[in-house]
XYZ file of C-alpha atoms in Angstrom:
478
model
C 165.405 91.489 67.494
C 163.710 90.912 70.798
C 164.850 89.964 74.393
C 166.198 86.548 75.063
C 166.746 85.475 78.646
C 169.849 83.586 79.200
C 169.814 80.838 81.200
C 172.853 81.043 83.039
C 172.389 84.464 83.467
C 169.000 84.024 85.311
C 170.171 81.071 87.745
C 173.127 83.694 88.593
C 170.604 86.185 89.999
C 168.615 83.456 91.255
C 171.238 82.338 93.781
C 172.371 85.722 93.937
C 169.182 86.753 95.670
C 168.707 83.049 97.542
C 172.113 83.776 99.343
C 171.384 87.230 100.078
C 167.949 85.817 101.907
C 168.968 83.130 103.088
C 172.377 84.886 104.789
C 169.909 87.171 106.458
C 171.366 90.431 104.416
C 167.496 91.095 103.144
C 165.268 90.289 105.873
C 161.117 89.077 105.458
C 159.169 91.969 104.496
C 162.408 93.803 102.793
C 162.283 95.217 99.433
C 164.643 94.100 96.831
C 166.104 96.586 93.992
C 164.168 96.879 91.431
C 164.010 95.035 88.050
C 166.272 98.026 86.590
C 168.290 98.646 89.424
C 169.235 95.013 89.323
C 169.986 94.437 85.808
C 172.227 97.957 85.619
C 174.361 96.437 88.656
C 174.635 92.969 87.157
C 175.093 94.013 83.709
C 172.055 92.071 82.392
C 168.905 92.434 80.483
C 165.309 93.921 82.861
C 163.587 90.550 81.563
C 166.516 88.317 82.758
C 165.871 89.853 86.007
C 162.092 89.523 85.884
C 162.500 85.909 85.313
C 164.724 85.648 88.156
C 162.331 86.868 90.582
C 159.477 85.899 89.162
C 161.029 82.370 89.622
C 161.403 83.274 93.605
C 157.941 84.547 93.667
C 156.518 81.351 92.463
C 158.365 79.495 95.384
C 157.095 81.862 97.951
C 160.413 83.047 98.746
C 159.614 86.637 97.001
C 155.855 88.735 96.806
C 155.042 91.039 94.356
C 152.960 94.553 95.695
C 151.214 96.424 93.237
C 153.189 99.392 92.064
C 155.915 98.910 94.688
C 157.952 96.191 93.258
C 159.349 92.812 95.169
C 159.785 92.193 98.850
C 161.076 88.985 100.702
C 157.698 87.082 101.332
C 156.638 87.732 104.993
C 155.785 83.639 105.577
C 159.810 83.063 104.679
C 161.116 81.049 107.467
C 165.179 81.139 107.672
C 166.288 78.292 109.251
C 168.977 77.786 111.844
C 172.275 76.109 110.903
C 172.657 72.646 112.817
C 174.640 73.346 116.439
C 178.182 74.274 116.430
C 179.450 70.593 117.886
C 177.802 67.473 119.315
C 178.382 66.901 123.044
C 179.910 63.440 122.832
C 183.236 61.680 123.445
C 185.190 59.718 121.278
C 183.976 55.948 121.191
C 183.791 52.498 119.386
C 181.022 52.321 116.996
C 179.177 49.014 117.298
C 179.541 47.009 113.707
C 176.482 44.916 113.922
C 174.041 45.277 111.235
C 170.606 45.628 112.424
C 167.974 45.113 109.911
C 167.075 48.234 109.439
C 170.593 49.620 108.291
C 170.715 46.668 105.682
C 166.845 48.275 104.741
C 168.683 51.652 104.129
C 171.451 50.130 102.657
C 169.134 48.136 100.230
C 167.235 50.978 99.155
C 170.111 53.530 98.720
C 170.790 51.427 95.989
C 167.554 51.052 94.551
C 165.086 52.842 92.076
C 163.432 54.649 95.039
C 163.130 58.830 94.112
C 165.883 58.559 92.083
C 165.723 62.585 92.128
C 167.011 62.741 95.596
C 168.743 59.248 95.904
C 172.216 59.161 94.376
C 175.703 60.390 95.459
C 176.797 61.438 92.430
C 174.781 64.542 90.130
C 171.626 64.107 87.905
C 172.476 62.165 84.801
C 172.262 65.722 82.339
C 174.841 66.578 84.331
C 177.396 64.634 83.838
C 179.789 65.061 80.738
C 178.736 61.883 79.050
C 178.388 63.336 75.608
C 181.862 65.094 76.067
C 183.471 62.245 77.362
C 181.949 59.887 74.659
C 183.460 62.089 71.737
C 186.611 61.689 73.723
C 186.929 58.085 74.208
C 186.083 57.506 70.586
C 188.797 59.595 69.659
C 191.600 58.355 71.339
C 190.451 54.748 70.333
C 190.516 55.534 66.936
C 193.986 57.459 66.918
C 195.501 54.622 68.805
C 193.809 51.672 68.831
C 196.214 49.440 69.590
C 197.547 51.132 72.701
C 193.700 51.231 73.715
C 193.887 47.479 73.792
C 197.176 47.269 75.818
C 198.242 47.736 79.620
C 199.195 51.080 81.365
C 201.623 51.311 83.872
C 200.906 49.920 87.453
C 200.353 53.575 88.188
C 198.524 54.725 85.587
C 198.801 56.191 82.583
C 201.548 59.028 82.680
C 199.602 62.147 80.842
C 196.878 61.274 83.209
C 199.289 61.448 85.960
C 200.532 64.535 84.811
C 197.352 66.594 84.835
C 196.198 64.678 87.620
C 199.710 66.506 89.236
C 198.575 70.149 87.897
C 194.841 69.865 89.431
C 196.959 69.628 92.798
C 198.736 72.935 92.561
C 194.897 73.965 93.464
C 194.894 72.731 96.776
C 198.008 74.197 97.591
C 199.707 71.316 97.510
C 202.970 70.244 94.821
C 203.623 66.727 93.826
C 204.921 64.745 91.051
C 203.730 62.187 88.480
C 205.897 59.339 90.240
C 203.942 60.096 93.646
C 200.631 59.109 92.072
C 198.645 55.704 91.697
C 195.785 55.389 89.488
C 193.230 53.755 90.829
C 189.359 52.256 89.890
C 187.772 54.921 92.211
C 188.015 56.175 95.684
C 186.703 53.617 98.104
C 188.861 51.301 96.288
C 191.821 53.577 96.810
C 190.638 53.587 100.548
C 190.350 49.941 101.169
C 193.666 48.934 99.868
C 195.049 51.928 101.641
C 193.661 50.625 104.924
C 194.628 47.063 104.034
C 198.311 48.418 103.427
C 198.287 50.169 106.619
C 196.444 48.102 108.875
C 196.273 44.931 110.625
C 192.876 42.658 111.937
C 191.910 44.290 115.172
C 193.449 47.536 114.502
C 191.003 50.714 115.766
C 190.760 53.112 112.918
C 189.752 56.448 113.773
C 186.566 57.952 111.836
C 184.335 61.118 111.784
C 180.806 60.624 112.779
C 178.029 61.070 110.970
C 179.800 58.135 109.166
C 179.782 57.217 105.735
C 178.219 53.543 105.818
C 180.746 52.416 102.737
C 183.529 52.837 105.436
C 182.044 50.957 107.902
C 181.595 47.816 105.357
C 185.427 48.478 104.396
C 186.170 48.569 108.193
C 183.846 45.541 108.751
C 185.340 43.612 106.198
C 189.189 43.735 107.180
C 188.528 42.613 110.604
C 188.958 46.230 112.140
C 187.346 48.461 114.759
C 186.037 51.898 114.098
C 186.253 54.944 116.662
C 184.802 57.855 116.242
C 184.557 61.071 116.750
C 181.671 63.559 116.096
C 182.165 65.925 113.155
C 181.210 69.941 113.705
C 178.744 71.229 110.845
C 180.573 74.571 110.871
C 184.327 73.858 112.110
C 184.654 70.028 110.629
C 187.043 68.327 112.499
C 187.551 69.661 116.255
C 191.074 68.869 116.717
C 190.837 68.023 120.816
C 188.470 65.476 119.759
C 191.416 63.980 117.718
C 193.796 64.003 120.586
C 191.166 62.584 123.202
C 191.169 59.691 120.931
C 194.390 58.749 120.159
C 195.254 59.343 124.428
C 192.346 57.219 124.728
C 192.310 54.499 122.395
C 195.187 52.788 120.666
C 194.332 54.225 117.282
C 196.864 52.398 114.361
C 195.181 54.875 111.595
C 192.628 57.464 110.845
C 190.188 57.956 107.795
C 188.659 61.298 107.721
C 187.140 64.322 105.208
C 188.210 67.199 105.629
C 186.541 68.899 102.896
C 182.827 68.964 102.642
C 181.454 65.700 104.903
C 177.982 65.119 104.414
C 177.368 67.051 107.761
C 178.345 70.130 105.208
C 181.228 70.701 107.288
C 184.764 72.475 105.705
C 187.436 71.840 108.360
C 189.658 75.280 108.332
C 193.516 75.114 107.411
C 194.365 75.992 110.898
C 192.773 72.410 111.596
C 194.313 70.325 109.228
C 198.017 71.462 110.255
C 197.312 70.886 113.546
C 195.545 67.345 113.602
C 198.299 66.323 110.642
C 201.477 67.357 113.390
C 199.673 65.861 116.103
C 199.093 62.724 114.219
C 202.822 62.784 113.162
C 204.267 62.877 116.792
C 202.337 59.425 117.364
C 203.833 58.002 114.312
C 199.489 57.131 112.852
C 198.850 57.054 108.987
C 196.074 59.544 108.207
C 193.970 58.686 104.776
C 192.090 61.533 103.604
C 188.869 60.976 101.299
C 188.868 64.177 99.264
C 186.208 62.909 96.499
C 184.289 66.400 96.857
C 187.064 68.637 97.250
C 186.301 69.972 93.536
C 182.723 70.593 94.276
C 183.295 73.844 96.383
C 181.058 76.772 95.788
C 183.095 79.852 96.642
C 186.280 81.051 94.623
C 189.126 78.771 95.840
C 189.288 75.078 95.986
C 190.037 73.910 99.731
C 193.796 72.489 100.622
C 193.936 68.905 101.782
C 195.539 67.321 104.962
C 197.883 66.665 102.716
C 199.233 70.152 101.714
C 200.564 70.216 105.627
C 202.194 66.597 104.867
C 205.793 66.632 105.768
C 206.538 62.966 106.603
C 205.059 61.030 104.034
C 202.502 59.571 106.653
C 199.282 61.555 104.891
C 197.847 59.378 102.285
C 195.352 61.293 100.129
C 192.273 59.283 98.045
C 190.078 61.112 95.417
C 187.850 60.576 92.053
C 188.015 62.135 88.812
C 184.191 60.085 88.173
C 182.114 60.829 90.579
C 181.857 64.466 89.370
C 182.292 63.617 85.718
C 180.863 60.208 84.546
C 180.501 57.895 87.832
C 180.076 54.526 85.439
C 183.916 55.598 84.400
C 185.103 54.084 87.776
C 188.440 56.026 87.696
C 190.245 57.424 91.138
C 193.687 58.643 92.057
C 195.874 58.539 95.573
C 198.897 59.880 96.683
C 200.462 56.953 98.989
C 202.892 58.486 100.181
C 205.111 56.613 102.251
C 202.684 53.493 101.336
C 203.486 53.348 97.712
C 205.458 50.331 97.464
C 202.655 48.174 99.583
C 199.742 49.958 97.400
C 201.546 49.495 94.175
C 202.137 45.704 95.266
C 198.462 44.906 96.500
C 197.042 46.530 93.130
C 199.137 44.268 91.567
C 197.653 41.156 93.599
C 194.344 42.253 93.152
C 194.527 43.113 89.209
C 192.616 46.343 90.331
C 193.364 49.204 87.826
C 191.059 51.207 85.247
C 191.006 50.287 81.767
C 193.064 51.763 78.972
C 190.850 53.574 77.286
C 189.507 55.155 80.327
C 192.511 56.260 81.504
C 193.017 57.694 77.957
C 189.933 59.437 77.828
C 190.230 61.099 81.283
C 193.973 62.226 80.522
C 192.991 64.137 77.380
C 189.776 65.505 79.366
C 191.663 67.360 81.814
C 194.197 68.058 78.877
C 191.657 69.876 77.441
C 190.378 71.897 79.663
C 187.124 70.193 79.703
C 186.879 69.272 83.184
C 187.147 72.958 84.336
C 184.588 73.894 82.074
C 182.435 71.036 83.436
C 182.792 71.759 86.954
C 182.187 75.532 86.914
C 179.066 74.674 85.607
C 178.070 71.386 87.781
C 179.135 73.750 90.630
C 176.504 76.408 90.127
C 173.770 73.894 89.403
C 174.486 72.170 92.841
C 175.245 75.318 95.031
C 171.219 76.905 93.253
C 169.407 73.363 93.756
C 171.000 73.175 96.992
C 169.537 76.957 97.688
C 166.111 76.054 96.876
C 165.993 73.097 98.451
C 167.113 74.838 101.847
C 164.633 77.343 101.226
C 161.721 74.515 100.501
C 162.904 72.671 103.960
C 162.245 76.242 105.839
C 158.950 76.339 104.444
C 158.159 72.328 104.983
C 159.318 71.520 107.944
C 158.144 71.910 111.600
C 159.404 74.783 114.215
C 162.888 73.527 115.359
C 164.175 72.379 112.007
C 167.789 73.508 111.680
C 169.630 73.024 108.242
C 173.340 72.968 106.890
C 174.991 75.253 104.776
C 177.435 73.661 103.039
C 180.132 75.492 101.206
C 180.473 72.541 99.131
C 179.306 68.635 98.420
C 176.309 66.926 98.140
C 174.658 66.397 101.030
C 172.271 68.648 103.108
C 171.988 68.098 106.963
C 168.770 68.574 108.588
C 168.955 68.182 112.334
C 165.022 67.927 112.918
C 163.030 69.033 116.666
C 164.671 66.778 119.272
C 161.306 64.423 119.921
C 161.925 63.432 115.857
C 163.642 59.787 115.540
C 164.952 59.503 112.214
C 164.779 56.102 111.779
C 160.859 56.733 112.266
C 161.463 59.184 109.337
C 163.249 56.925 107.495
C 160.689 54.089 107.570
C 157.883 56.136 106.757
C 159.558 58.095 103.791
C 160.374 54.871 102.338
C 157.020 54.143 102.266
C 156.150 56.826 100.291
C 159.061 56.243 97.925
C 161.195 59.166 99.323
C 164.759 58.195 100.338
C 166.807 60.159 103.183
C 169.475 58.638 105.003
C 168.617 58.675 109.294
C 171.350 60.033 111.435
C 170.699 57.224 114.139
C 172.595 54.514 111.912
C 175.727 56.652 111.553
C 176.643 56.777 115.138
C 176.890 54.645 118.206
C 175.727 56.921 120.229
C 172.299 59.226 120.163
C 174.360 62.263 119.130
C 172.320 62.152 115.294
C 168.904 60.728 116.418
C 166.772 63.513 115.141
C 169.251 64.251 112.193
C 168.611 62.995 108.201
C 171.172 63.468 105.428
C 169.435 64.459 102.221
C 171.462 64.158 98.717
C 171.202 67.164 96.193
C 171.919 66.235 92.868
C 171.872 69.470 91.062
C 168.235 69.609 89.695
C 164.932 71.308 91.144
C 161.664 69.789 89.786
C 158.400 68.556 90.826
C 159.820 65.382 92.214
C 162.302 66.813 94.129
C 159.625 69.848 95.700
C 157.136 66.964 96.216
C 159.550 64.970 98.046
C 160.770 67.270 100.357
C 156.682 68.149 100.998
C 156.390 64.706 102.062
C 159.294 64.815 104.105
C 158.028 67.947 105.843
C 154.165 66.423 106.218
C 156.334 63.419 108.085
C 158.373 64.885 110.309
C 155.684 67.485 111.277
C 153.330 64.329 112.386
C 156.007 62.831 114.507
C 156.746 66.382 116.095
C 153.214 67.023 117.363
C 153.113 62.816 118.375
C 155.820 63.614 121.086
């Protein structure tokens, strides 16, 4: 029987080699292990290794030399990561809406360059078929229950399964502490409504998610920003400075895989929670991407270190599985009764069939299977995109190396304005989000956010090439 190349093994080898190259273990011009040696080491077939090497060669990362083997291409350029921490002090954000920001928002909800324009995985990577079968089965098994209301906090079996998942983040909670919601943004809006009053100041990290700004503006709140560090996450000192200089009434922070790729270490999470508890300041944490980690272990939460109930955690079950199902959850802490009262007034509850299906999806272990494949796909495509950015963008470009999440943060040469990149790219059907719109200062003026949806194809390659040409042209003009 002829050898067959298993796609998963081939991708794992490609990802392994990319990591060696990206981390600098393998330098340009350095020889790779032979096909046979690599096959023996990883315990796969020689054709599988050959396919992985050939793919990397076709993308200019490796080069083959006759009778000598494969080498890291001499032309390969590994970009440095963005600077450790932007030099900016906490400050109040301008909540006005320039025309360019509105254009960016409209574009990001349009159909331009769909391969890079969504904040959830490519459709083929979603769990639509599996969830569809489960949804049909739960409706057929108990059609009366499927058309009935669930308890105000949500389906009990679903909450039990969510509580079990929280254990992966070193967090022990009971199902009674969990409230099921229509999604993360709904949870955040509800929590801020319950915690704050119009005119209050809310501490957020920048670059800031635009939807946060919309919620804050709608509720009549003020946004106080602190810059996030791409490599170290949320600086404890910045939080301390902000609550000293401003009358902060609440915080809205992302500790795990913020858009700049940052992951806040456990020591900082603990210090921030303790610091805010001393001042009796509630903390809303958004952990929508916490399950999308590329390493061995799921990162912890702010909630892991909470002893007062002032930390409220919002997350989603469907962002990475089935966005259209719109189902999230929240650990509201001491704000549980206010959250339930607000949800009862707005009737903001997910449909019963969706809750039943997601609970069964978790109970069967399908969520773990799905996330394992999705993490591998996102990690590999992100490494490919980083390599392509290194080939296409000009000297002076820096790119983040996230340990999870969907986003690549690119710091371009200082003279390049991200607003100019956005306008020119949009004209050519390519979508990026300009960093200059995500902060009140000029800290991120030369930065852009690129979405990574787990695919690598000609559309993504061409889009990155177009972006590279635009950035290069702008860099040469100034």
